[in-house]
mmCIF file with all atom_site columns, C-alpha atoms and ligand atoms in Angstrom:
data_model
loop_
_atom_site.group_PDB
_atom_site.id
_atom_site.type_symbol
_atom_site.label_atom_id
_atom_site.label_alt_id
_atom_site.label_comp_id
_atom_site.label_asym_id
_atom_site.label_entity_id
_atom_site.label_seq_id
_atom_site.pdbx_PDB_ins_code
_atom_site.Cartn_x
_atom_site.Cartn_y
_atom_site.Cartn_z
_atom_site.occupancy
_atom_site.B_iso_or_equiv
_atom_site.pdbx_formal_charge
_atom_site.auth_seq_id
_atom_site.auth_comp_id
_atom_site.auth_asym_id
_atom_site.auth_atom_id
_atom_site.pdbx_PDB_model_num
ATOM   1   C CA  . UNK A 1 1   ? -156.762 138.277 177.156 1.00 54.00 ? 1   UNK A CA  1
ATOM   2   C CA  . UNK A 1 2   ? -158.352 135.369 179.011 1.00 59.00 ? 2   UNK A CA  1
ATOM   3   C CA  . UNK A 1 3   ? -157.580 135.000 182.710 1.00 67.00 ? 3   UNK A CA  1
ATOM   4   C CA  . UNK A 1 4   ? -155.962 131.762 183.836 1.00 72.00 ? 4   UNK A CA  1
ATOM   5   C CA  . UNK A 1 5   ? -158.060 129.611 186.111 1.00 69.00 ? 5   UNK A CA  1
ATOM   6   C CA  . UNK A 1 6   ? -156.288 128.830 189.385 1.00 67.00 ? 6   UNK A CA  1
ATOM   7   C CA  . UNK A 1 7   ? -155.541 125.119 189.738 1.00 65.00 ? 7   UNK A CA  1
ATOM   8   C CA  . UNK A 1 8   ? -157.133 123.352 192.684 1.00 66.00 ? 8   UNK A CA  1
ATOM   9   C CA  . UNK A 1 9   ? -154.565 122.075 195.183 1.00 73.00 ? 9   UNK A CA  1
ATOM   10  C CA  . UNK A 1 10  ? -156.646 119.302 196.743 1.00 86.00 ? 10  UNK A CA  1
ATOM   11  C CA  . UNK A 1 11  ? -156.630 115.987 194.828 1.00 92.00 ? 11  UNK A CA  1
ATOM   12  C CA  . UNK A 1 12  ? -159.804 115.153 192.933 1.00 96.00 ? 12  UNK A CA  1
ATOM   13  C CA  . UNK A 1 13  ? -160.915 111.835 194.431 1.00 98.00 ? 13  UNK A CA  1
ATOM   14  C CA  . UNK A 1 14  ? -163.722 109.808 192.877 1.00 98.00 ? 14  UNK A CA  1
ATOM   15  C CA  . UNK A 1 15  ? -165.384 106.667 194.223 1.00 98.00 ? 15  UNK A CA  1
ATOM   16  C CA  . UNK A 1 16  ? -166.199 104.036 191.633 1.00 98.00 ? 16  UNK A CA  1
ATOM   17  C CA  . UNK A 1 17  ? -168.567 101.727 193.521 1.00 98.00 ? 17  UNK A CA  1
ATOM   18  C CA  . UNK A 1 18  ? -170.266 98.587  192.383 1.00 97.00 ? 18  UNK A CA  1
ATOM   19  C CA  . UNK A 1 19  ? -170.767 94.873  192.778 1.00 97.00 ? 19  UNK A CA  1
ATOM   20  C CA  . UNK A 1 20  ? -167.855 93.944  190.477 1.00 97.00 ? 20  UNK A CA  1
ATOM   21  C CA  . UNK A 1 21  ? -168.868 90.272  190.459 1.00 97.00 ? 21  UNK A CA  1
ATOM   22  C CA  . UNK A 1 22  ? -166.490 90.101  188.606 1.00 98.00 ? 22  UNK A CA  1
ATOM   23  C CA  . UNK A 1 23  ? -164.714 93.170  187.184 1.00 98.00 ? 23  UNK A CA  1
ATOM   24  C CA  . UNK A 1 24  ? -164.901 93.198  183.368 1.00 97.00 ? 24  UNK A CA  1
ATOM   25  C CA  . UNK A 1 25  ? -163.203 95.197  180.638 1.00 96.00 ? 25  UNK A CA  1
ATOM   26  C CA  . UNK A 1 26  ? -166.310 97.384  180.692 1.00 95.00 ? 26  UNK A CA  1
ATOM   27  C CA  . UNK A 1 27  ? -165.253 98.435  184.191 1.00 97.00 ? 27  UNK A CA  1
ATOM   28  C CA  . UNK A 1 28  ? -161.570 98.768  183.345 1.00 97.00 ? 28  UNK A CA  1
ATOM   29  C CA  . UNK A 1 29  ? -162.425 101.022 180.401 1.00 95.00 ? 29  UNK A CA  1
ATOM   30  C CA  . UNK A 1 30  ? -164.395 103.296 182.760 1.00 96.00 ? 30  UNK A CA  1
ATOM   31  C CA  . UNK A 1 31  ? -161.495 103.290 185.217 1.00 97.00 ? 31  UNK A CA  1
ATOM   32  C CA  . UNK A 1 32  ? -159.004 104.189 182.495 1.00 96.00 ? 32  UNK A CA  1
ATOM   33  C CA  . UNK A 1 33  ? -161.180 107.081 181.326 1.00 96.00 ? 33  UNK A CA  1
ATOM   34  C CA  . UNK A 1 34  ? -161.832 108.142 184.916 1.00 97.00 ? 34  UNK A CA  1
ATOM   35  C CA  . UNK A 1 35  ? -158.095 108.512 185.515 1.00 97.00 ? 35  UNK A CA  1
ATOM   36  C CA  . UNK A 1 36  ? -158.042 111.223 182.857 1.00 96.00 ? 36  UNK A CA  1
ATOM   37  C CA  . UNK A 1 37  ? -160.513 113.247 184.894 1.00 96.00 ? 37  UNK A CA  1
ATOM   38  C CA  . UNK A 1 38  ? -159.589 112.493 188.510 1.00 97.00 ? 38  UNK A CA  1
ATOM   39  C CA  . UNK A 1 39  ? -156.348 112.268 190.480 1.00 97.00 ? 39  UNK A CA  1
ATOM   40  C CA  . UNK A 1 40  ? -157.393 109.230 192.475 1.00 98.00 ? 40  UNK A CA  1
ATOM   41  C CA  . UNK A 1 41  ? -160.129 106.630 192.149 1.00 98.00 ? 41  UNK A CA  1
ATOM   42  C CA  . UNK A 1 42  ? -161.302 104.434 194.984 1.00 98.00 ? 42  UNK A CA  1
ATOM   43  C CA  . UNK A 1 43  ? -162.862 101.266 193.598 1.00 98.00 ? 43  UNK A CA  1
ATOM   44  C CA  . UNK A 1 44  ? -165.329 100.225 196.263 1.00 98.00 ? 44  UNK A CA  1
ATOM   45  C CA  . UNK A 1 45  ? -166.988 96.801  196.293 1.00 98.00 ? 45  UNK A CA  1
ATOM   46  C CA  . UNK A 1 46  ? -170.399 96.731  197.963 1.00 97.00 ? 46  UNK A CA  1
ATOM   47  C CA  . UNK A 1 47  ? -170.921 94.119  200.665 1.00 93.00 ? 47  UNK A CA  1
ATOM   48  C CA  . UNK A 1 48  ? -174.420 92.945  199.865 1.00 83.00 ? 48  UNK A CA  1
ATOM   49  C CA  . UNK A 1 49  ? -175.489 89.878  201.799 1.00 77.00 ? 49  UNK A CA  1
ATOM   50  C CA  . UNK A 1 50  ? -178.855 89.715  200.012 1.00 78.00 ? 50  UNK A CA  1
ATOM   51  C CA  . UNK A 1 51  ? -177.329 89.399  196.565 1.00 79.00 ? 51  UNK A CA  1
ATOM   52  C CA  . UNK A 1 52  ? -175.965 85.955  195.675 1.00 89.00 ? 52  UNK A CA  1
ATOM   53  C CA  . UNK A 1 53  ? -172.490 86.411  194.236 1.00 95.00 ? 53  UNK A CA  1
ATOM   54  C CA  . UNK A 1 54  ? -170.162 84.141  192.290 1.00 96.00 ? 54  UNK A CA  1
ATOM   55  C CA  . UNK A 1 55  ? -167.035 85.657  193.871 1.00 97.00 ? 55  UNK A CA  1
ATOM   56  C CA  . UNK A 1 56  ? -166.723 86.594  197.523 1.00 96.00 ? 56  UNK A CA  1
ATOM   57  C CA  . UNK A 1 57  ? -165.983 90.252  198.305 1.00 97.00 ? 57  UNK A CA  1
ATOM   58  C CA  . UNK A 1 58  ? -162.386 89.307  199.170 1.00 97.00 ? 58  UNK A CA  1
ATOM   59  C CA  . UNK A 1 59  ? -161.983 87.486  195.834 1.00 97.00 ? 59  UNK A CA  1
ATOM   60  C CA  . UNK A 1 60  ? -163.488 90.413  193.958 1.00 98.00 ? 60  UNK A CA  1
ATOM   61  C CA  . UNK A 1 61  ? -161.037 92.803  195.624 1.00 98.00 ? 61  UNK A CA  1
ATOM   62  C CA  . UNK A 1 62  ? -158.093 90.578  194.663 1.00 98.00 ? 62  UNK A CA  1
ATOM   63  C CA  . UNK A 1 63  ? -159.368 90.359  191.078 1.00 98.00 ? 63  UNK A CA  1
ATOM   64  C CA  . UNK A 1 64  ? -159.710 94.143  190.874 1.00 98.00 ? 64  UNK A CA  1
ATOM   65  C CA  . UNK A 1 65  ? -156.179 94.589  192.228 1.00 97.00 ? 65  UNK A CA  1
ATOM   66  C CA  . UNK A 1 66  ? -154.883 92.142  189.603 1.00 97.00 ? 66  UNK A CA  1
ATOM   67  C CA  . UNK A 1 67  ? -156.848 93.992  186.886 1.00 97.00 ? 67  UNK A CA  1
ATOM   68  C CA  . UNK A 1 68  ? -155.278 97.293  187.980 1.00 96.00 ? 68  UNK A CA  1
ATOM   69  C CA  . UNK A 1 69  ? -151.803 95.773  187.645 1.00 96.00 ? 69  UNK A CA  1
ATOM   70  C CA  . UNK A 1 70  ? -152.768 94.423  184.222 1.00 96.00 ? 70  UNK A CA  1
ATOM   71  C CA  . UNK A 1 71  ? -153.977 97.870  183.156 1.00 95.00 ? 71  UNK A CA  1
ATOM   72  C CA  . UNK A 1 72  ? -150.467 99.239  183.713 1.00 95.00 ? 72  UNK A CA  1
ATOM   73  C CA  . UNK A 1 73  ? -151.790 102.440 185.332 1.00 90.00 ? 73  UNK A CA  1
ATOM   74  C CA  . UNK A 1 74  ? -150.034 104.042 188.280 1.00 91.00 ? 74  UNK A CA  1
ATOM   75  C CA  . UNK A 1 75  ? -151.204 101.854 191.207 1.00 89.00 ? 75  UNK A CA  1
ATOM   76  C CA  . UNK A 1 76  ? -150.848 104.820 193.573 1.00 93.00 ? 76  UNK A CA  1
ATOM   77  C CA  . UNK A 1 77  ? -153.838 106.430 191.862 1.00 97.00 ? 77  UNK A CA  1
ATOM   78  C CA  . UNK A 1 78  ? -156.213 103.510 192.385 1.00 97.00 ? 78  UNK A CA  1
ATOM   79  C CA  . UNK A 1 79  ? -157.265 102.113 195.766 1.00 97.00 ? 79  UNK A CA  1
ATOM   80  C CA  . UNK A 1 80  ? -159.441 99.025  196.101 1.00 98.00 ? 80  UNK A CA  1
ATOM   81  C CA  . UNK A 1 81  ? -161.715 98.714  199.090 1.00 98.00 ? 81  UNK A CA  1
ATOM   82  C CA  . UNK A 1 82  ? -165.115 97.452  200.192 1.00 98.00 ? 82  UNK A CA  1
ATOM   83  C CA  . UNK A 1 83  ? -168.014 99.199  201.904 1.00 98.00 ? 83  UNK A CA  1
ATOM   84  C CA  . UNK A 1 84  ? -171.466 98.671  203.292 1.00 96.00 ? 84  UNK A CA  1
ATOM   85  C CA  . UNK A 1 85  ? -174.182 101.141 204.134 1.00 96.00 ? 85  UNK A CA  1
ATOM   86  C CA  . UNK A 1 86  ? -174.725 104.310 202.187 1.00 98.00 ? 86  UNK A CA  1
ATOM   87  C CA  . UNK A 1 87  ? -172.366 105.095 199.332 1.00 98.00 ? 87  UNK A CA  1
ATOM   88  C CA  . UNK A 1 88  ? -172.430 108.811 200.135 1.00 98.00 ? 88  UNK A CA  1
ATOM   89  C CA  . UNK A 1 89  ? -171.299 108.059 203.723 1.00 98.00 ? 89  UNK A CA  1
ATOM   90  C CA  . UNK A 1 90  ? -168.452 105.959 202.351 1.00 98.00 ? 90  UNK A CA  1
ATOM   91  C CA  . UNK A 1 91  ? -167.476 108.833 199.988 1.00 98.00 ? 91  UNK A CA  1
ATOM   92  C CA  . UNK A 1 92  ? -167.140 111.133 203.002 1.00 98.00 ? 92  UNK A CA  1
ATOM   93  C CA  . UNK A 1 93  ? -164.944 108.667 204.880 1.00 98.00 ? 93  UNK A CA  1
ATOM   94  C CA  . UNK A 1 94  ? -162.453 108.609 201.972 1.00 98.00 ? 94  UNK A CA  1
ATOM   95  C CA  . UNK A 1 95  ? -162.677 112.364 201.265 1.00 97.00 ? 95  UNK A CA  1
ATOM   96  C CA  . UNK A 1 96  ? -164.329 111.997 197.861 1.00 98.00 ? 96  UNK A CA  1
ATOM   97  C CA  . UNK A 1 97  ? -166.951 114.354 196.471 1.00 97.00 ? 97  UNK A CA  1
ATOM   98  C CA  . UNK A 1 98  ? -167.384 112.509 193.186 1.00 98.00 ? 98  UNK A CA  1
ATOM   99  C CA  . UNK A 1 99  ? -169.257 109.285 192.483 1.00 98.00 ? 99  UNK A CA  1
ATOM   100 C CA  . UNK A 1 100 ? -168.062 107.773 189.217 1.00 98.00 ? 100 UNK A CA  1
ATOM   101 C CA  . UNK A 1 101 ? -170.548 105.659 187.280 1.00 97.00 ? 101 UNK A CA  1
ATOM   102 C CA  . UNK A 1 102 ? -170.266 104.002 183.897 1.00 94.00 ? 102 UNK A CA  1
ATOM   103 C CA  . UNK A 1 103 ? -173.006 104.220 181.332 1.00 91.00 ? 103 UNK A CA  1
ATOM   104 C CA  . UNK A 1 104 ? -173.558 101.621 178.639 1.00 84.00 ? 104 UNK A CA  1
ATOM   105 C CA  . UNK A 1 105 ? -176.875 101.408 176.832 1.00 77.00 ? 105 UNK A CA  1
ATOM   106 C CA  . UNK A 1 106 ? -179.952 103.596 177.323 1.00 79.00 ? 106 UNK A CA  1
ATOM   107 C CA  . UNK A 1 107 ? -181.275 100.833 179.555 1.00 78.00 ? 107 UNK A CA  1
ATOM   108 C CA  . UNK A 1 108 ? -178.826 101.886 182.283 1.00 83.00 ? 108 UNK A CA  1
ATOM   109 C CA  . UNK A 1 109 ? -180.111 105.427 182.311 1.00 89.00 ? 109 UNK A CA  1
ATOM   110 C CA  . UNK A 1 110 ? -183.299 105.113 184.363 1.00 92.00 ? 110 UNK A CA  1
ATOM   111 C CA  . UNK A 1 111 ? -181.630 103.271 187.248 1.00 93.00 ? 111 UNK A CA  1
ATOM   112 C CA  . UNK A 1 112 ? -178.617 105.576 187.168 1.00 95.00 ? 112 UNK A CA  1
ATOM   113 C CA  . UNK A 1 113 ? -180.784 108.703 187.195 1.00 95.00 ? 113 UNK A CA  1
ATOM   114 C CA  . UNK A 1 114 ? -182.657 107.454 190.228 1.00 97.00 ? 114 UNK A CA  1
ATOM   115 C CA  . UNK A 1 115 ? -179.452 106.645 192.105 1.00 97.00 ? 115 UNK A CA  1
ATOM   116 C CA  . UNK A 1 116 ? -177.793 109.925 191.196 1.00 98.00 ? 116 UNK A CA  1
ATOM   117 C CA  . UNK A 1 117 ? -180.834 111.912 192.356 1.00 98.00 ? 117 UNK A CA  1
ATOM   118 C CA  . UNK A 1 118 ? -181.109 109.953 195.590 1.00 98.00 ? 118 UNK A CA  1
ATOM   119 C CA  . UNK A 1 119 ? -177.415 110.472 196.300 1.00 98.00 ? 119 UNK A CA  1
ATOM   120 C CA  . UNK A 1 120 ? -177.760 114.201 195.489 1.00 98.00 ? 120 UNK A CA  1
ATOM   121 C CA  . UNK A 1 121 ? -180.737 114.409 197.860 1.00 98.00 ? 121 UNK A CA  1
ATOM   122 C CA  . UNK A 1 122 ? -178.688 112.747 200.617 1.00 98.00 ? 122 UNK A CA  1
ATOM   123 C CA  . UNK A 1 123 ? -175.495 114.786 200.043 1.00 98.00 ? 123 UNK A CA  1
ATOM   124 C CA  . UNK A 1 124 ? -175.888 117.737 197.684 1.00 98.00 ? 124 UNK A CA  1
ATOM   125 C CA  . UNK A 1 125 ? -172.129 118.400 197.678 1.00 98.00 ? 125 UNK A CA  1
ATOM   126 C CA  . UNK A 1 126 ? -171.360 114.965 196.210 1.00 98.00 ? 126 UNK A CA  1
ATOM   127 C CA  . UNK A 1 127 ? -171.661 114.938 192.440 1.00 98.00 ? 127 UNK A CA  1
ATOM   128 C CA  . UNK A 1 128 ? -172.251 111.867 190.259 1.00 98.00 ? 128 UNK A CA  1
ATOM   129 C CA  . UNK A 1 129 ? -170.209 111.845 187.060 1.00 98.00 ? 129 UNK A CA  1
ATOM   130 C CA  . UNK A 1 130 ? -171.008 109.453 184.223 1.00 96.00 ? 130 UNK A CA  1
ATOM   131 C CA  . UNK A 1 131 ? -168.482 108.101 181.786 1.00 95.00 ? 131 UNK A CA  1
ATOM   132 C CA  . UNK A 1 132 ? -169.467 106.181 178.691 1.00 92.00 ? 132 UNK A CA  1
ATOM   133 C CA  . UNK A 1 133 ? -168.061 102.671 178.446 1.00 87.00 ? 133 UNK A CA  1
ATOM   134 C CA  . UNK A 1 134 ? -165.680 102.035 175.544 1.00 89.00 ? 134 UNK A CA  1
ATOM   135 C CA  . UNK A 1 135 ? -167.825 101.021 172.559 1.00 89.00 ? 135 UNK A CA  1
ATOM   136 C CA  . UNK A 1 136 ? -165.918 97.741  172.304 1.00 90.00 ? 136 UNK A CA  1
ATOM   137 C CA  . UNK A 1 137 ? -167.368 96.793  175.704 1.00 89.00 ? 137 UNK A CA  1
ATOM   138 C CA  . UNK A 1 138 ? -170.748 98.517  175.502 1.00 86.00 ? 138 UNK A CA  1
ATOM   139 C CA  . UNK A 1 139 ? -172.653 95.250  175.805 1.00 89.00 ? 139 UNK A CA  1
ATOM   140 C CA  . UNK A 1 140 ? -170.444 93.708  178.500 1.00 93.00 ? 140 UNK A CA  1
ATOM   141 C CA  . UNK A 1 141 ? -171.879 93.201  181.971 1.00 94.00 ? 141 UNK A CA  1
ATOM   142 C CA  . UNK A 1 142 ? -170.720 90.995  184.828 1.00 96.00 ? 142 UNK A CA  1
ATOM   143 C CA  . UNK A 1 143 ? -174.026 89.104  184.744 1.00 95.00 ? 143 UNK A CA  1
ATOM   144 C CA  . UNK A 1 144 ? -173.846 88.334  181.028 1.00 95.00 ? 144 UNK A CA  1
ATOM   145 C CA  . UNK A 1 145 ? -170.190 87.323  181.293 1.00 96.00 ? 145 UNK A CA  1
ATOM   146 C CA  . UNK A 1 146 ? -171.057 84.895  184.110 1.00 96.00 ? 146 UNK A CA  1
ATOM   147 C CA  . UNK A 1 147 ? -174.056 83.484  182.310 1.00 96.00 ? 147 UNK A CA  1
ATOM   148 C CA  . UNK A 1 148 ? -172.222 82.986  179.027 1.00 95.00 ? 148 UNK A CA  1
ATOM   149 C CA  . UNK A 1 149 ? -169.190 81.452  180.775 1.00 95.00 ? 149 UNK A CA  1
ATOM   150 C CA  . UNK A 1 150 ? -171.409 79.024  182.719 1.00 94.00 ? 150 UNK A CA  1
ATOM   151 C CA  . UNK A 1 151 ? -172.975 77.887  179.458 1.00 94.00 ? 151 UNK A CA  1
ATOM   152 C CA  . UNK A 1 152 ? -169.580 77.267  177.877 1.00 92.00 ? 152 UNK A CA  1
ATOM   153 C CA  . UNK A 1 153 ? -169.233 80.536  175.947 1.00 94.00 ? 153 UNK A CA  1
ATOM   154 C CA  . UNK A 1 154 ? -165.769 81.976  175.395 1.00 94.00 ? 154 UNK A CA  1
ATOM   155 C CA  . UNK A 1 155 ? -166.020 85.382  177.042 1.00 93.00 ? 155 UNK A CA  1
ATOM   156 C CA  . UNK A 1 156 ? -162.458 85.490  178.283 1.00 93.00 ? 156 UNK A CA  1
ATOM   157 C CA  . UNK A 1 157 ? -161.403 88.393  176.011 1.00 95.00 ? 157 UNK A CA  1
ATOM   158 C CA  . UNK A 1 158 ? -164.009 90.545  177.777 1.00 97.00 ? 158 UNK A CA  1
ATOM   159 C CA  . UNK A 1 159 ? -162.413 90.296  181.211 1.00 97.00 ? 159 UNK A CA  1
ATOM   160 C CA  . UNK A 1 160 ? -158.961 90.834  182.735 1.00 97.00 ? 160 UNK A CA  1
ATOM   161 C CA  . UNK A 1 161 ? -156.704 87.755  182.658 1.00 97.00 ? 161 UNK A CA  1
ATOM   162 C CA  . UNK A 1 162 ? -157.040 87.124  186.411 1.00 97.00 ? 162 UNK A CA  1
ATOM   163 C CA  . UNK A 1 163 ? -160.833 87.127  186.044 1.00 97.00 ? 163 UNK A CA  1
ATOM   164 C CA  . UNK A 1 164 ? -160.667 84.685  183.121 1.00 97.00 ? 164 UNK A CA  1
ATOM   165 C CA  . UNK A 1 165 ? -158.614 82.322  185.313 1.00 96.00 ? 165 UNK A CA  1
ATOM   166 C CA  . UNK A 1 166 ? -160.929 82.905  188.272 1.00 96.00 ? 166 UNK A CA  1
ATOM   167 C CA  . UNK A 1 167 ? -164.036 82.191  186.187 1.00 96.00 ? 167 UNK A CA  1
ATOM   168 C CA  . UNK A 1 168 ? -162.549 78.952  184.848 1.00 94.00 ? 168 UNK A CA  1
ATOM   169 C CA  . UNK A 1 169 ? -161.628 77.842  188.375 1.00 94.00 ? 169 UNK A CA  1
ATOM   170 C CA  . UNK A 1 170 ? -165.102 78.665  189.738 1.00 90.00 ? 170 UNK A CA  1
ATOM   171 C CA  . UNK A 1 171 ? -166.823 76.873  186.916 1.00 86.00 ? 171 UNK A CA  1
ATOM   172 C CA  . UNK A 1 172 ? -164.655 73.813  187.398 1.00 78.00 ? 172 UNK A CA  1
ATOM   173 C CA  . UNK A 1 173 ? -165.279 73.627  191.140 1.00 79.00 ? 173 UNK A CA  1
ATOM   174 C CA  . UNK A 1 174 ? -168.853 74.928  191.015 1.00 71.00 ? 174 UNK A CA  1
ATOM   175 C CA  . UNK A 1 175 ? -168.358 77.101  194.094 1.00 69.00 ? 175 UNK A CA  1
ATOM   176 C CA  . UNK A 1 176 ? -169.920 80.504  194.716 1.00 70.00 ? 176 UNK A CA  1
ATOM   177 C CA  . UNK A 1 177 ? -168.812 83.461  196.785 1.00 68.00 ? 177 UNK A CA  1
ATOM   178 C CA  . UNK A 1 178 ? -171.608 83.467  199.383 1.00 59.00 ? 178 UNK A CA  1
HETATM 179 O O1  . PNS B 2 .   ? -172.580 97.650  190.138 1.00 58.42 ? 201 PNS B O1  1
HETATM 180 P P1  . PNS B 2 .   ? -173.906 97.993  190.732 1.00 58.42 ? 201 PNS B P1  1
HETATM 181 O O2  . PNS B 2 .   ? -174.521 96.783  191.355 1.00 58.42 ? 201 PNS B O2  1
HETATM 182 O O3  . PNS B 2 .   ? -174.816 98.653  189.733 1.00 58.42 ? 201 PNS B O3  1
HETATM 183 O O4  . PNS B 2 .   ? -173.624 99.059  191.886 1.00 58.42 ? 201 PNS B O4  1
HETATM 184 C C1  . PNS B 2 .   ? -174.689 99.615  192.638 1.00 58.42 ? 201 PNS B C1  1
HETATM 185 C C2  . PNS B 2 .   ? -174.173 100.409 193.837 1.00 58.42 ? 201 PNS B C2  1
HETATM 186 C C3  . PNS B 2 .   ? -173.216 99.599  194.694 1.00 58.42 ? 201 PNS B C3  1
HETATM 187 C C4  . PNS B 2 .   ? -173.431 101.639 193.367 1.00 58.42 ? 201 PNS B C4  1
HETATM 188 C C5  . PNS B 2 .   ? -175.418 100.847 194.657 1.00 58.42 ? 201 PNS B C5  1
HETATM 189 O O5  . PNS B 2 .   ? -176.202 99.714  194.920 1.00 58.42 ? 201 PNS B O5  1
HETATM 190 C C6  . PNS B 2 .   ? -175.105 101.529 195.953 1.00 58.42 ? 201 PNS B C6  1
HETATM 191 O O6  . PNS B 2 .   ? -174.606 102.650 195.979 1.00 58.42 ? 201 PNS B O6  1
HETATM 192 N N1  . PNS B 2 .   ? -175.353 100.854 197.097 1.00 58.42 ? 201 PNS B N1  1
HETATM 193 C C7  . PNS B 2 .   ? -175.093 101.369 198.408 1.00 58.42 ? 201 PNS B C7  1
HETATM 194 C C8  . PNS B 2 .   ? -176.389 101.736 199.125 1.00 58.42 ? 201 PNS B C8  1
HETATM 195 C C9  . PNS B 2 .   ? -176.801 103.175 198.853 1.00 58.42 ? 201 PNS B C9  1
HETATM 196 O O7  . PNS B 2 .   ? -176.034 104.118 199.017 1.00 58.42 ? 201 PNS B O7  1
HETATM 197 N N2  . PNS B 2 .   ? -178.070 103.351 198.430 1.00 58.42 ? 201 PNS B N2  1
HETATM 198 C C10 . PNS B 2 .   ? -178.662 104.647 198.192 1.00 58.42 ? 201 PNS B C10 1
HETATM 199 C C11 . PNS B 2 .   ? -178.333 105.226 196.832 1.00 58.42 ? 201 PNS B C11 1
HETATM 200 S S1  . PNS B 2 .   ? -179.393 104.648 195.628 1.00 58.42 ? 201 PNS B S1  1
#
């Protein structure tokens, strides 16, 4: 007879970090899958002054919060925050030992492998877990969505409703986040 494995009592918390400029359905599909594996996910937007963004960090946070509501998942299981500095340090401040990353095409692999190994070098007890993006959104990236939208392409089915509205507003006013 097989022995039962004792259930862990501490919640499994994962940090899903990124630029999210803006969040897309590629990201929401990773989040949805991540919730099957982890009790709580902290979506953490990187403050990166060197990178020119369309949406400010505050706008990105609001868009992620709206996307979470749209997803219809239990909001108590998803926290939205921002961070700067090392991701592994941030993980420790929120009590997470998992970094959640999404994988799309093979092209993502090299960069992701480097990051995962660097993070493992910095904090061996923090594990990076990869989840494949839903095949419907395999080709979706924030950069491509922004580029296509700027050139008049209809990409609004690839992003949460709040992001579609936000993109239209940005493109009308021509403002950027930084
Ligand atoms: O969505 P992105 O831009 O691919 O996310 C990249 C991110 C934010 C996860 C990565 O740049 C990051 O972790 N930055 C924080 C700085 C850090 O910890 N660097 C060392 C690990 S490579």
